[in-house]
CSV table of C-alpha atoms in Angstrom, one decimal:
chain,number,residue,atom,x,y,z
A,1,UNK,CA,-35.7,-16.7,9.0
A,2,UNK,CA,-35.4,-16.1,12.7
A,3,UNK,CA,-35.6,-18.5,15.6
A,4,UNK,CA,-38.1,-17.8,18.3
A,5,UNK,CA,-38.6,-19.3,21.8
A,6,UNK,CA,-42.2,-19.7,22.8
A,7,UNK,CA,-42.2,-20.3,26.5
A,8,UNK,CA,-45.2,-21.3,28.7
A,9,UNK,CA,-45.4,-20.0,32.2
A,10,UNK,CA,-47.4,-21.9,34.7
A,11,UNK,CA,-48.3,-21.6,38.4
A,12,UNK,CA,-46.5,-23.9,40.8
A,13,UNK,CA,-48.6,-26.6,42.2
A,14,UNK,CA,-50.1,-30.0,41.4
A,15,UNK,CA,-50.4,-31.3,37.9
A,16,UNK,CA,-53.9,-30.7,36.5
A,17,UNK,CA,-56.2,-33.8,36.5
A,18,UNK,CA,-56.1,-36.1,33.5
A,19,UNK,CA,-59.3,-34.9,32.0
A,20,UNK,CA,-57.9,-31.4,31.7
A,21,UNK,CA,-54.4,-32.5,30.8
A,22,UNK,CA,-55.5,-34.9,28.0
A,23,UNK,CA,-57.1,-32.2,26.0
A,24,UNK,CA,-54.0,-30.0,26.4
A,25,UNK,CA,-51.7,-32.8,25.3
A,26,UNK,CA,-53.8,-33.6,22.3
A,27,UNK,CA,-53.8,-29.9,21.2
A,28,UNK,CA,-50.0,-29.7,21.7
A,29,UNK,CA,-49.5,-32.8,19.6
A,30,UNK,CA,-51.6,-31.3,16.8
A,31,UNK,CA,-49.7,-28.0,17.0
A,32,UNK,CA,-46.3,-29.8,16.8
A,33,UNK,CA,-47.5,-31.8,13.9
A,34,UNK,CA,-48.6,-28.6,12.1
A,35,UNK,CA,-45.3,-26.9,12.9
A,36,UNK,CA,-43.4,-29.9,11.5
A,37,UNK,CA,-45.5,-29.9,8.4
A,38,UNK,CA,-44.8,-26.2,7.9
A,39,UNK,CA,-41.1,-26.7,8.4
A,40,UNK,CA,-41.2,-24.3,11.4
A,41,UNK,CA,-40.6,-26.9,14.2
A,42,UNK,CA,-37.1,-27.0,15.8
A,43,UNK,CA,-37.7,-28.4,19.3
A,44,UNK,CA,-40.4,-28.6,21.9
A,45,UNK,CA,-40.6,-30.0,25.4
A,46,UNK,CA,-42.3,-29.8,28.8
A,47,UNK,CA,-40.4,-29.5,32.0
A,48,UNK,CA,-40.7,-31.2,35.4
A,49,UNK,CA,-41.8,-28.9,38.2
A,50,UNK,CA,-39.4,-26.1,39.4
A,51,UNK,CA,-38.8,-28.2,42.6
A,52,UNK,CA,-36.7,-30.5,40.5
A,53,UNK,CA,-34.4,-27.7,39.4
A,54,UNK,CA,-30.8,-27.3,40.5
A,55,UNK,CA,-28.8,-24.1,40.3
A,56,UNK,CA,-25.0,-24.0,39.6
A,57,UNK,CA,-22.8,-21.0,40.2
A,58,UNK,CA,-19.0,-20.9,39.7
A,59,UNK,CA,-17.3,-19.2,42.6
A,60,UNK,CA,-13.5,-19.0,43.1
A,61,UNK,CA,-12.9,-22.0,40.9
A,62,UNK,CA,-15.5,-24.1,42.6
A,63,UNK,CA,-19.0,-24.8,41.5
A,64,UNK,CA,-21.6,-24.1,44.1
A,65,UNK,CA,-24.6,-26.3,43.8
A,66,UNK,CA,-27.9,-25.3,45.3
A,67,UNK,CA,-31.4,-26.6,45.3
A,68,UNK,CA,-33.3,-24.6,42.7
A,69,UNK,CA,-35.1,-22.9,41.1
A,70,UNK,CA,-33.1,-19.8,40.5
A,71,UNK,CA,-35.9,-17.2,40.7
A,72,UNK,CA,-38.4,-17.1,43.4
A,73,UNK,CA,-41.9,-16.8,42.1
A,74,UNK,CA,-45.4,-18.2,42.0
A,75,UNK,CA,-45.0,-19.0,38.3
A,76,UNK,CA,-42.2,-20.8,36.5
A,77,UNK,CA,-41.2,-21.9,33.0
A,78,UNK,CA,-43.3,-25.0,32.4
A,79,UNK,CA,-42.2,-25.9,28.9
A,80,UNK,CA,-41.1,-24.4,25.6
A,81,UNK,CA,-41.2,-24.6,21.9
A,82,UNK,CA,-38.5,-23.4,19.5
A,83,UNK,CA,-39.6,-22.5,16.0
A,84,UNK,CA,-38.3,-20.8,12.9
A,85,UNK,CA,-40.4,-18.0,11.4
A,86,UNK,CA,-39.9,-15.2,8.9
A,87,UNK,CA,-41.0,-12.5,11.3
A,88,UNK,CA,-42.7,-11.7,14.6
A,89,UNK,CA,-46.2,-11.8,13.1
A,90,UNK,CA,-45.6,-15.4,11.9
A,91,UNK,CA,-44.1,-16.3,15.3
A,92,UNK,CA,-47.1,-14.7,17.1
A,93,UNK,CA,-49.5,-16.7,15.0
A,94,UNK,CA,-47.9,-20.0,16.2
A,95,UNK,CA,-47.6,-18.5,19.7
A,96,UNK,CA,-51.3,-17.8,19.6
A,97,UNK,CA,-52.1,-21.4,18.8
A,98,UNK,CA,-49.8,-22.5,21.7
A,99,UNK,CA,-51.6,-20.0,24.0
A,100,UNK,CA,-54.9,-21.4,22.9
A,101,UNK,CA,-53.7,-25.0,23.7
A,102,UNK,CA,-52.5,-24.2,27.2
A,103,UNK,CA,-55.1,-21.5,28.0
A,104,UNK,CA,-55.3,-19.6,30.3
A,105,UNK,CA,-51.5,-19.9,30.8
A,106,UNK,CA,-49.5,-17.1,29.2
A,107,UNK,CA,-47.0,-17.7,26.3
A,108,UNK,CA,-43.9,-15.5,26.0
A,109,UNK,CA,-42.4,-15.1,22.5
A,110,UNK,CA,-38.8,-14.1,22.3
A,111,UNK,CA,-36.4,-14.0,19.4
A,112,UNK,CA,-33.0,-15.7,19.6
A,113,UNK,CA,-30.1,-13.4,19.1
A,114,UNK,CA,-27.8,-13.8,16.1
B,1,UNK,CA,-41.9,26.4,-0.1
B,2,UNK,CA,-39.4,26.6,2.7
B,3,UNK,CA,-37.1,23.8,3.7
B,4,UNK,CA,-39.0,23.5,7.0
B,5,UNK,CA,-42.2,22.8,5.1
B,6,UNK,CA,-40.5,20.2,2.9
B,7,UNK,CA,-39.1,18.6,6.1
B,8,UNK,CA,-42.6,18.5,7.7
B,9,UNK,CA,-44.2,17.2,4.6
B,10,UNK,CA,-41.6,14.8,3.4
B,11,UNK,CA,-39.5,13.5,6.3
B,12,UNK,CA,-41.8,10.6,7.1
B,13,UNK,CA,-42.1,9.5,3.5
B,14,UNK,CA,-38.4,9.6,3.0
B,15,UNK,CA,-37.7,7.6,6.2
B,16,UNK,CA,-40.4,5.1,5.1
B,17,UNK,CA,-38.9,4.6,1.7
B,18,UNK,CA,-35.4,4.2,3.1
B,19,UNK,CA,-36.5,1.7,5.8
B,20,UNK,CA,-38.0,-0.4,3.0
B,21,UNK,CA,-34.9,-0.2,0.9
B,22,UNK,CA,-32.3,-0.8,3.7
B,23,UNK,CA,-34.5,-2.8,6.2
B,24,UNK,CA,-33.0,-0.8,9.1
B,25,UNK,CA,-34.7,2.1,10.9
B,26,UNK,CA,-31.4,3.7,12.2
B,27,UNK,CA,-29.8,3.6,8.8
B,28,UNK,CA,-32.9,5.2,7.2
B,29,UNK,CA,-33.2,8.0,9.8
B,30,UNK,CA,-29.5,9.0,9.7
B,31,UNK,CA,-29.5,9.0,5.9
B,32,UNK,CA,-32.6,11.2,5.7
B,33,UNK,CA,-31.2,13.6,8.4
B,34,UNK,CA,-28.0,13.8,6.3
B,35,UNK,CA,-30.0,14.6,3.2
B,36,UNK,CA,-31.8,17.5,4.9
B,37,UNK,CA,-28.5,18.8,6.3
B,38,UNK,CA,-27.2,18.8,2.7
B,39,UNK,CA,-30.4,20.5,1.6
B,40,UNK,CA,-30.0,23.3,4.1
B,41,UNK,CA,-26.5,23.9,2.8
B,42,UNK,CA,-27.4,23.8,-0.9
B,43,UNK,CA,-30.9,24.9,-1.5
B,44,UNK,CA,-30.6,28.5,-0.3
B,45,UNK,CA,-28.0,29.2,-3.0
B,46,UNK,CA,-29.0,26.7,-5.7
B,47,UNK,CA,-32.8,27.1,-5.3
B,48,UNK,CA,-35.3,24.3,-4.6
B,49,UNK,CA,-34.9,21.3,-6.9
B,50,UNK,CA,-37.9,20.4,-9.2
B,51,UNK,CA,-38.9,17.6,-6.9
B,52,UNK,CA,-37.7,18.3,-3.4
B,53,UNK,CA,-39.1,15.0,-2.1
B,54,UNK,CA,-37.3,13.0,-4.9
B,55,UNK,CA,-34.1,15.0,-4.2
B,56,UNK,CA,-34.2,14.1,-0.5
B,57,UNK,CA,-34.9,10.4,-1.1
B,58,UNK,CA,-32.2,10.1,-3.8
B,59,UNK,CA,-29.6,12.0,-1.7
B,60,UNK,CA,-30.5,10.0,1.4
B,61,UNK,CA,-30.2,6.7,-0.5
B,62,UNK,CA,-26.8,7.7,-1.8
B,63,UNK,CA,-25.7,8.7,1.6
B,64,UNK,CA,-26.8,5.4,3.1
B,65,UNK,CA,-25.1,3.4,0.4
B,66,UNK,CA,-21.9,5.4,1.0
B,67,UNK,CA,-22.1,4.8,4.7
B,68,UNK,CA,-22.8,1.1,4.3
B,69,UNK,CA,-20.0,0.7,1.8
B,70,UNK,CA,-17.6,2.2,4.2
B,71,UNK,CA,-18.8,-0.1,6.9
B,72,UNK,CA,-18.8,-3.1,4.5
B,73,UNK,CA,-15.1,-2.4,3.9
B,74,UNK,CA,-14.7,-3.4,7.5
B,75,UNK,CA,-16.2,-6.7,6.6
B,76,UNK,CA,-19.5,-6.1,8.4
B,77,UNK,CA,-21.6,-8.9,7.1
B,78,UNK,CA,-24.8,-7.2,8.0
B,79,UNK,CA,-24.0,-4.0,6.1
B,80,UNK,CA,-22.9,-6.0,3.1
B,81,UNK,CA,-26.2,-7.8,3.0
B,82,UNK,CA,-28.1,-4.5,3.3
B,83,UNK,CA,-26.0,-3.0,0.6
B,84,UNK,CA,-26.7,-5.9,-1.8
B,85,UNK,CA,-30.4,-5.4,-1.1
B,86,UNK,CA,-30.2,-1.7,-1.6
B,87,UNK,CA,-28.6,-2.0,-5.0
B,88,UNK,CA,-31.0,-4.6,-6.2
B,89,UNK,CA,-33.9,-2.2,-5.6
B,90,UNK,CA,-33.4,1.4,-6.9
B,91,UNK,CA,-35.5,4.0,-5.3
B,92,UNK,CA,-38.3,5.5,-7.4
B,93,UNK,CA,-38.3,9.3,-7.2
B,94,UNK,CA,-42.1,9.7,-7.4
B,95,UNK,CA,-44.6,9.3,-4.6
B,96,UNK,CA,-44.6,5.8,-3.1
B,97,UNK,CA,-47.8,6.1,-1.2
B,98,UNK,CA,-48.0,3.0,0.8
B,99,UNK,CA,-44.5,3.3,2.3
B,100,UNK,CA,-45.7,5.6,5.1
B,101,UNK,CA,-48.6,3.4,5.8
B,102,UNK,CA,-46.2,0.4,6.3
B,103,UNK,CA,-44.2,2.5,8.7
B,104,UNK,CA,-47.3,3.6,10.6
B,105,UNK,CA,-48.4,0.0,11.1
B,106,UNK,CA,-44.8,-1.0,12.1
B,107,UNK,CA,-44.7,1.8,14.7
B,108,UNK,CA,-48.2,0.8,16.0
B,109,UNK,CA,-47.5,-3.0,16.1
B,110,UNK,CA,-49.4,-4.4,19.1
B,111,UNK,CA,-46.1,-5.9,20.4
B,112,UNK,CA,-45.0,-2.4,21.3
B,113,UNK,CA,-46.5,-0.6,24.3
B,114,UNK,CA,-49.1,2.1,23.4
B,115,UNK,CA,-46.9,5.0,24.8
B,116,UNK,CA,-44.0,3.7,22.7
B,117,UNK,CA,-46.2,3.5,19.6
B,118,UNK,CA,-47.1,7.2,20.0
B,119,UNK,CA,-43.5,8.2,20.5
B,120,UNK,CA,-42.2,6.2,17.6
B,121,UNK,CA,-44.8,7.4,15.2
B,122,UNK,CA,-44.0,11.0,16.0
B,123,UNK,CA,-40.3,10.3,15.7
B,124,UNK,CA,-40.3,8.4,12.4
B,125,UNK,CA,-43.2,9.9,10.6
B,126,UNK,CA,-43.5,13.3,12.2
B,127,UNK,CA,-39.8,13.9,12.3
B,128,UNK,CA,-40.1,15.3,15.8
B,129,UNK,CA,-36.9,15.2,17.9
B,130,UNK,CA,-36.6,13.1,21.0
B,131,UNK,CA,-36.5,16.4,23.0
B,132,UNK,CA,-39.8,17.5,21.5
B,133,UNK,CA,-41.5,14.2,22.1
B,134,UNK,CA,-40.2,14.0,25.7
B,135,UNK,CA,-41.5,17.5,26.3
B,136,UNK,CA,-44.9,16.7,24.8
B,137,UNK,CA,-45.3,13.6,27.0
B,138,UNK,CA,-43.7,15.1,30.1
B,139,UNK,CA,-41.0,12.5,30.6
B,140,UNK,CA,-37.3,13.2,31.0
B,141,UNK,CA,-35.5,13.2,27.7
B,142,UNK,CA,-33.2,10.2,28.6
B,143,UNK,CA,-36.3,8.2,29.4
B,144,UNK,CA,-37.9,9.0,26.1
B,145,UNK,CA,-34.6,8.4,24.2
B,146,UNK,CA,-34.3,5.0,25.9
B,147,UNK,CA,-37.9,4.1,25.1
B,148,UNK,CA,-37.4,4.9,21.4
B,149,UNK,CA,-34.1,3.0,21.2
B,150,UNK,CA,-35.7,0.0,22.9
B,151,UNK,CA,-38.6,0.1,20.5
B,152,UNK,CA,-36.3,0.3,17.4
B,153,UNK,CA,-34.2,-2.6,18.8
B,154,UNK,CA,-37.4,-4.7,19.3
B,155,UNK,CA,-38.5,-4.0,15.8
B,156,UNK,CA,-35.1,-5.2,14.5
B,157,UNK,CA,-34.4,-8.1,16.9
B,158,UNK,CA,-37.9,-9.6,17.3
B,159,UNK,CA,-38.5,-9.1,13.6
B,160,UNK,CA,-41.6,-6.9,13.7
B,161,UNK,CA,-42.5,-6.9,10.0
B,162,UNK,CA,-42.4,-3.8,8.0
B,163,UNK,CA,-45.8,-4.1,6.2
B,164,UNK,CA,-49.5,-3.4,6.3
B,165,UNK,CA,-51.1,-6.4,8.0
B,166,UNK,CA,-53.2,-8.9,6.2
B,167,UNK,CA,-56.9,-8.3,5.7
B,168,UNK,CA,-57.8,-10.5,8.7
B,169,UNK,CA,-55.7,-8.6,11.1
B,170,UNK,CA,-56.4,-5.2,9.7
B,171,UNK,CA,-59.4,-4.0,11.7
B,172,UNK,CA,-57.7,-4.8,15.0
B,173,UNK,CA,-54.4,-3.2,13.9
B,174,UNK,CA,-56.1,-0.2,12.4
B,175,UNK,CA,-57.9,0.7,15.6
B,176,UNK,CA,-54.5,0.9,17.3
B,177,UNK,CA,-53.2,3.2,14.6
B,178,UNK,CA,-56.3,5.4,14.9
B,179,UNK,CA,-56.1,5.6,18.6
B,180,UNK,CA,-52.4,6.6,18.4
B,181,UNK,CA,-53.2,9.4,16.0
B,182,UNK,CA,-56.1,10.5,18.3
B,183,UNK,CA,-53.8,10.5,21.3
B,184,UNK,CA,-51.2,12.6,19.5
B,185,UNK,CA,-54.0,15.1,18.6
B,186,UNK,CA,-55.4,15.2,22.1
B,187,UNK,CA,-52.1,15.8,23.7
B,188,UNK,CA,-51.9,18.9,21.5
B,189,UNK,CA,-55.5,19.9,21.9
B,190,UNK,CA,-55.5,19.9,25.6
B,191,UNK,CA,-51.9,19.6,26.9
B,192,UNK,CA,-52.0,17.6,30.1
B,193,UNK,CA,-49.8,20.2,31.8
B,194,UNK,CA,-48.1,23.4,30.9
B,195,UNK,CA,-49.2,27.0,30.6
B,196,UNK,CA,-50.6,26.8,27.0
B,197,UNK,CA,-54.0,25.1,26.4
B,198,UNK,CA,-53.2,24.1,22.8
B,199,UNK,CA,-50.1,22.8,21.2
B,200,UNK,CA,-50.7,23.5,17.6
B,201,UNK,CA,-47.7,21.6,16.3
B,202,UNK,CA,-48.9,18.3,17.7
B,203,UNK,CA,-52.5,18.9,16.4
B,204,UNK,CA,-51.1,19.7,13.0
B,205,UNK,CA,-48.9,16.7,13.0
B,206,UNK,CA,-51.8,14.4,14.0
B,207,UNK,CA,-54.0,15.9,11.2
B,208,UNK,CA,-51.2,15.5,8.6
B,209,UNK,CA,-50.7,11.8,9.5
B,210,UNK,CA,-54.4,11.1,9.6
B,211,UNK,CA,-54.8,12.8,6.2
B,212,UNK,CA,-52.0,10.6,4.8
B,213,UNK,CA,-53.7,7.6,6.3
B,214,UNK,CA,-57.0,8.5,4.7
B,215,UNK,CA,-55.4,9.1,1.4
B,216,UNK,CA,-53.8,5.6,1.6
B,217,UNK,CA,-56.9,3.8,3.0
B,218,UNK,CA,-59.8,5.6,1.4
B,219,UNK,CA,-62.2,2.8,1.9
B,220,UNK,CA,-62.0,2.8,5.7
B,221,UNK,CA,-64.8,4.9,7.0
B,222,UNK,CA,-63.4,5.2,10.6
B,223,UNK,CA,-60.2,6.8,9.2
B,224,UNK,CA,-62.3,9.5,7.6
B,225,UNK,CA,-64.3,9.7,10.8
B,226,UNK,CA,-61.1,10.4,12.7
B,227,UNK,CA,-60.0,13.0,10.2
B,228,UNK,CA,-63.3,14.8,10.3
B,229,UNK,CA,-63.2,14.7,14.1
B,230,UNK,CA,-59.7,16.3,14.2
B,231,UNK,CA,-60.5,18.9,11.6
B,232,UNK,CA,-63.7,20.1,13.3
B,233,UNK,CA,-62.1,20.1,16.7
B,234,UNK,CA,-59.1,22.0,15.3
B,235,UNK,CA,-61.3,24.6,13.6
B,236,UNK,CA,-62.1,26.1,17.0
B,237,UNK,CA,-58.5,26.5,18.2
B,238,UNK,CA,-58.4,30.3,17.8
B,239,UNK,CA,-61.6,30.8,19.8
B,240,UNK,CA,-60.8,28.3,22.6
B,241,UNK,CA,-58.7,30.8,24.5
B,242,UNK,CA,-58.8,34.6,25.2
B,243,UNK,CA,-55.8,36.8,24.2
B,244,UNK,CA,-54.4,36.3,27.7
B,245,UNK,CA,-54.6,32.5,27.3
B,246,UNK,CA,-57.7,31.7,29.5
B,247,UNK,CA,-60.1,29.0,28.4
B,248,UNK,CA,-63.4,29.8,26.7
B,249,UNK,CA,-66.2,27.2,26.8
B,250,UNK,CA,-67.8,26.1,23.5
B,251,UNK,CA,-71.0,28.0,24.2
B,252,UNK,CA,-69.1,31.2,24.9
B,253,UNK,CA,-66.8,31.0,21.9
B,254,UNK,CA,-66.7,33.7,19.2
B,255,UNK,CA,-67.8,31.7,16.2
B,256,UNK,CA,-66.4,34.2,13.8
B,257,UNK,CA,-63.0,33.0,14.9
B,258,UNK,CA,-63.7,29.4,13.9
B,259,UNK,CA,-61.9,28.3,10.8
B,260,UNK,CA,-64.6,28.0,8.1
B,261,UNK,CA,-62.4,26.0,5.7
B,262,UNK,CA,-61.7,23.3,8.3
B,263,UNK,CA,-65.4,23.2,9.2
B,264,UNK,CA,-66.5,22.9,5.6
B,265,UNK,CA,-64.0,20.1,5.0
B,266,UNK,CA,-65.0,18.3,8.2
B,267,UNK,CA,-68.7,18.6,7.6
B,268,UNK,CA,-68.4,17.4,4.0
B,269,UNK,CA,-66.5,14.3,5.3
B,270,UNK,CA,-69.2,13.7,7.9
B,271,UNK,CA,-71.9,13.9,5.2
B,272,UNK,CA,-70.0,11.3,3.1
B,273,UNK,CA,-69.7,9.0,6.2
B,274,UNK,CA,-73.5,9.3,6.8
B,275,UNK,CA,-74.2,8.3,3.2
B,276,UNK,CA,-72.1,5.2,3.8
B,277,UNK,CA,-74.0,4.3,7.0
B,278,UNK,CA,-71.3,2.2,8.7
B,279,UNK,CA,-71.0,4.3,11.8
B,280,UNK,CA,-68.1,3.7,14.2
B,281,UNK,CA,-67.0,5.7,17.3
B,282,UNK,CA,-64.9,8.2,15.4
B,283,UNK,CA,-67.5,8.9,12.8
B,284,UNK,CA,-70.1,9.4,15.6
B,285,UNK,CA,-67.8,11.8,17.5
B,286,UNK,CA,-67.2,13.6,14.2
B,287,UNK,CA,-70.9,13.9,13.7
B,288,UNK,CA,-71.3,15.4,17.2
B,289,UNK,CA,-68.6,18.0,16.4
B,290,UNK,CA,-70.3,18.7,13.1
B,291,UNK,CA,-73.6,19.5,14.9
B,292,UNK,CA,-71.7,21.9,17.2
B,293,UNK,CA,-70.2,23.6,14.2
B,294,UNK,CA,-73.7,24.7,13.1
B,295,UNK,CA,-75.0,27.7,15.0
B,296,UNK,CA,-76.9,27.3,17.3
B,297,UNK,CA,-76.0,23.8,18.5
B,298,UNK,CA,-79.0,21.4,18.0
B,299,UNK,CA,-78.7,19.7,21.4
B,300,UNK,CA,-81.4,17.1,20.7
B,301,UNK,CA,-79.4,15.9,17.8
B,302,UNK,CA,-76.2,15.8,20.0
B,303,UNK,CA,-78.0,13.8,22.6
B,304,UNK,CA,-79.2,11.3,20.0
B,305,UNK,CA,-75.7,10.9,18.7
B,306,UNK,CA,-74.4,10.4,22.2
B,307,UNK,CA,-77.0,7.7,22.7
B,308,UNK,CA,-75.6,6.0,19.6
B,309,UNK,CA,-72.0,6.5,20.8
B,310,UNK,CA,-72.8,5.1,24.2
B,311,UNK,CA,-74.2,2.0,22.5
B,312,UNK,CA,-71.0,1.5,20.5
B,313,UNK,CA,-68.5,2.5,23.2
B,314,UNK,CA,-70.2,2.2,26.6
B,315,UNK,CA,-67.5,3.9,28.7
B,316,UNK,CA,-68.1,6.2,31.7
B,317,UNK,CA,-66.5,9.1,29.9
B,318,UNK,CA,-68.9,8.8,27.0
B,319,UNK,CA,-71.8,8.6,29.6
B,320,UNK,CA,-70.4,11.8,31.2
B,321,UNK,CA,-70.5,13.6,27.9
B,322,UNK,CA,-73.9,12.3,27.1
B,323,UNK,CA,-75.1,13.7,30.5
B,324,UNK,CA,-74.0,17.2,29.4
B,325,UNK,CA,-76.2,16.9,26.3
B,326,UNK,CA,-79.1,15.6,28.5
B,327,UNK,CA,-78.7,18.6,30.7
B,328,UNK,CA,-79.1,20.9,27.7
B,329,UNK,CA,-82.2,19.1,26.4
B,330,UNK,CA,-84.0,18.0,29.6
B,331,UNK,CA,-82.6,20.4,32.1
B,332,UNK,CA,-79.6,20.4,34.6
B,333,UNK,CA,-81.4,18.2,37.2
B,334,UNK,CA,-81.8,15.4,34.6
B,335,UNK,CA,-78.1,15.7,33.6
B,336,UNK,CA,-77.0,15.8,37.2
B,337,UNK,CA,-78.9,12.6,38.1
B,338,UNK,CA,-76.9,10.8,35.3
B,339,UNK,CA,-73.5,12.3,36.4
B,340,UNK,CA,-74.2,11.3,40.1
B,341,UNK,CA,-74.5,7.7,38.9
B,342,UNK,CA,-71.0,7.7,37.5
B,343,UNK,CA,-67.9,6.8,39.3
B,344,UNK,CA,-65.0,8.8,37.9
B,345,UNK,CA,-63.3,10.3,41.1
B,346,UNK,CA,-59.9,10.8,39.5
B,347,UNK,CA,-61.2,12.4,36.3
B,348,UNK,CA,-61.0,16.2,36.5
B,349,UNK,CA,-63.7,16.8,33.9
B,350,UNK,CA,-66.1,14.7,35.9
B,351,UNK,CA,-65.9,17.1,38.9
B,352,UNK,CA,-66.0,20.2,36.6
B,353,UNK,CA,-69.2,19.0,34.9
B,354,UNK,CA,-70.7,17.9,38.2
B,355,UNK,CA,-69.8,21.3,39.7
B,356,UNK,CA,-71.4,23.2,36.7
B,357,UNK,CA,-74.7,21.2,37.0
B,358,UNK,CA,-74.8,21.6,40.8
B,359,UNK,CA,-74.4,25.3,40.4
B,360,UNK,CA,-77.2,25.4,37.8
B,361,UNK,CA,-79.6,23.7,40.1
B,362,UNK,CA,-78.7,26.1,42.9
B,363,UNK,CA,-76.6,23.7,45.1
B,364,UNK,CA,-73.8,26.2,45.2
B,365,UNK,CA,-72.1,24.9,48.3
B,366,UNK,CA,-71.7,21.4,46.8
B,367,UNK,CA,-70.7,23.0,43.5
B,368,UNK,CA,-67.8,24.8,45.2
B,369,UNK,CA,-66.6,21.6,46.6
B,370,UNK,CA,-66.7,19.9,43.2
B,371,UNK,CA,-64.9,22.8,41.6
B,372,UNK,CA,-62.1,22.5,44.2
B,373,UNK,CA,-61.8,18.8,43.4
B,374,UNK,CA,-61.6,19.6,39.7
B,375,UNK,CA,-58.9,22.2,40.4
B,376,UNK,CA,-56.9,19.6,42.3
B,377,UNK,CA,-56.9,17.3,39.3
B,378,UNK,CA,-55.9,19.6,36.5
B,379,UNK,CA,-52.3,20.2,35.6
B,380,UNK,CA,-53.1,22.7,32.8
B,381,UNK,CA,-52.7,26.3,33.7
B,382,UNK,CA,-55.5,28.0,31.7
B,383,UNK,CA,-57.9,25.3,32.7
B,384,UNK,CA,-57.1,25.7,36.4
B,385,UNK,CA,-57.6,29.5,36.1
B,386,UNK,CA,-61.0,28.9,34.5
B,387,UNK,CA,-62.1,26.6,37.2
B,388,UNK,CA,-60.9,29.1,39.9
B,389,UNK,CA,-63.0,31.8,38.4
B,390,UNK,CA,-66.1,29.5,38.5
B,391,UNK,CA,-65.3,28.6,42.1
B,392,UNK,CA,-65.1,32.3,42.9
B,393,UNK,CA,-68.6,32.9,41.5
B,394,UNK,CA,-70.0,30.0,43.6
B,395,UNK,CA,-68.4,31.2,46.7
B,396,UNK,CA,-69.8,34.7,46.2
B,397,UNK,CA,-73.3,33.4,45.6
B,398,UNK,CA,-73.3,30.8,48.3
């Protein structure tokens, strides 16, 4: 079994209105329940907007703190799910359901090393 | 049978078996290469073994086990795991038909880029060297080497499974596999650059892999359609160029130089596909080639088949080819009207076909311009020469 990170990328900007968000949340809850039932769920969570991020960098023994996010961009990591799966096809099947729930946002699937 | 022939026929199968046993592409490739090195040393003196394929697989397996045992001695956890696995599953010496199929589907997994799928298929199943693949696809060798290494790493690290996909995924995955095989053939059939029109080795490789696929998936009509398409196209290779290497159009080819065995096999497959009546794009294209293989070409039938193809795959390139058939049936003006409605400014063949039709309706000035545009866009030597001669005719007339 391998661990995979499924990350959701979303454009910066205001949170979608409740009538859009409610449907997404409901689908995500159902997906998480299915992941747990299948023994594939490790962790999942959504993030506050990138404007809440802080970047740290060690420099000459000091830690330099700057207002984040680290990468400039129109889209940022919005949330992620960590799962266990026997292979990429199984991970992509879960990832496909996640993409379905958050459509049209893209979902990136990456294996953990080790 | 020479060692080169055994290599061409058995390399892919041996690598496939070893990948299954050891679960690692690099281990499998090195072991199979070691086994062939050993064969080159031994066979000339000792003669060919009764089953060269079995000998290669067994030798490669033993080499891989030796290698992993040496590495395991250095307490490499991964090698030890692989070794345990290897010893639990002895290699059968006979044919293991679906191994290659698993590897084809692994190489053509949708998580890999299409260009990488083609390169990896040629490398692992065709046994082509990175140098040869780089040359065929016109990229510097280090670029191709990097692309192949990255793909192998992704297969290992992301856990791309080594198996034929489940029924539900099969149609989608199969179409990727077929288009990779078709791309390999096309690169050989009409090399995108270089001084030779045809690269026989790539065509032969694509046909060999498609034949293997058809043997392994005999119930998929599109696999047979692709095989027939490749065989019929390949049957004309000797007539497609003059002795000095210039291009000869289908209508002007010396049919006595077409390969009758390939035509017979291709046409027989097309007839079987027709009886099944589940036409897909490859089967329709094969049927078109089958019509061309009968002298003289029945253009009305070709046009009807292009109507069908356009309905299944409504692309501008198919529409362009259909326009050629329309020009033969209803006259060049009718064909030209269809071509003029298409927007393919960067496609050399578009300009060449437009030029030909313009010349045939007597608009030689415009034809010359179109030939010049086509010449600009082709990187293939013989093709450029052909277009230059046509341009010359237009200029003299106009």
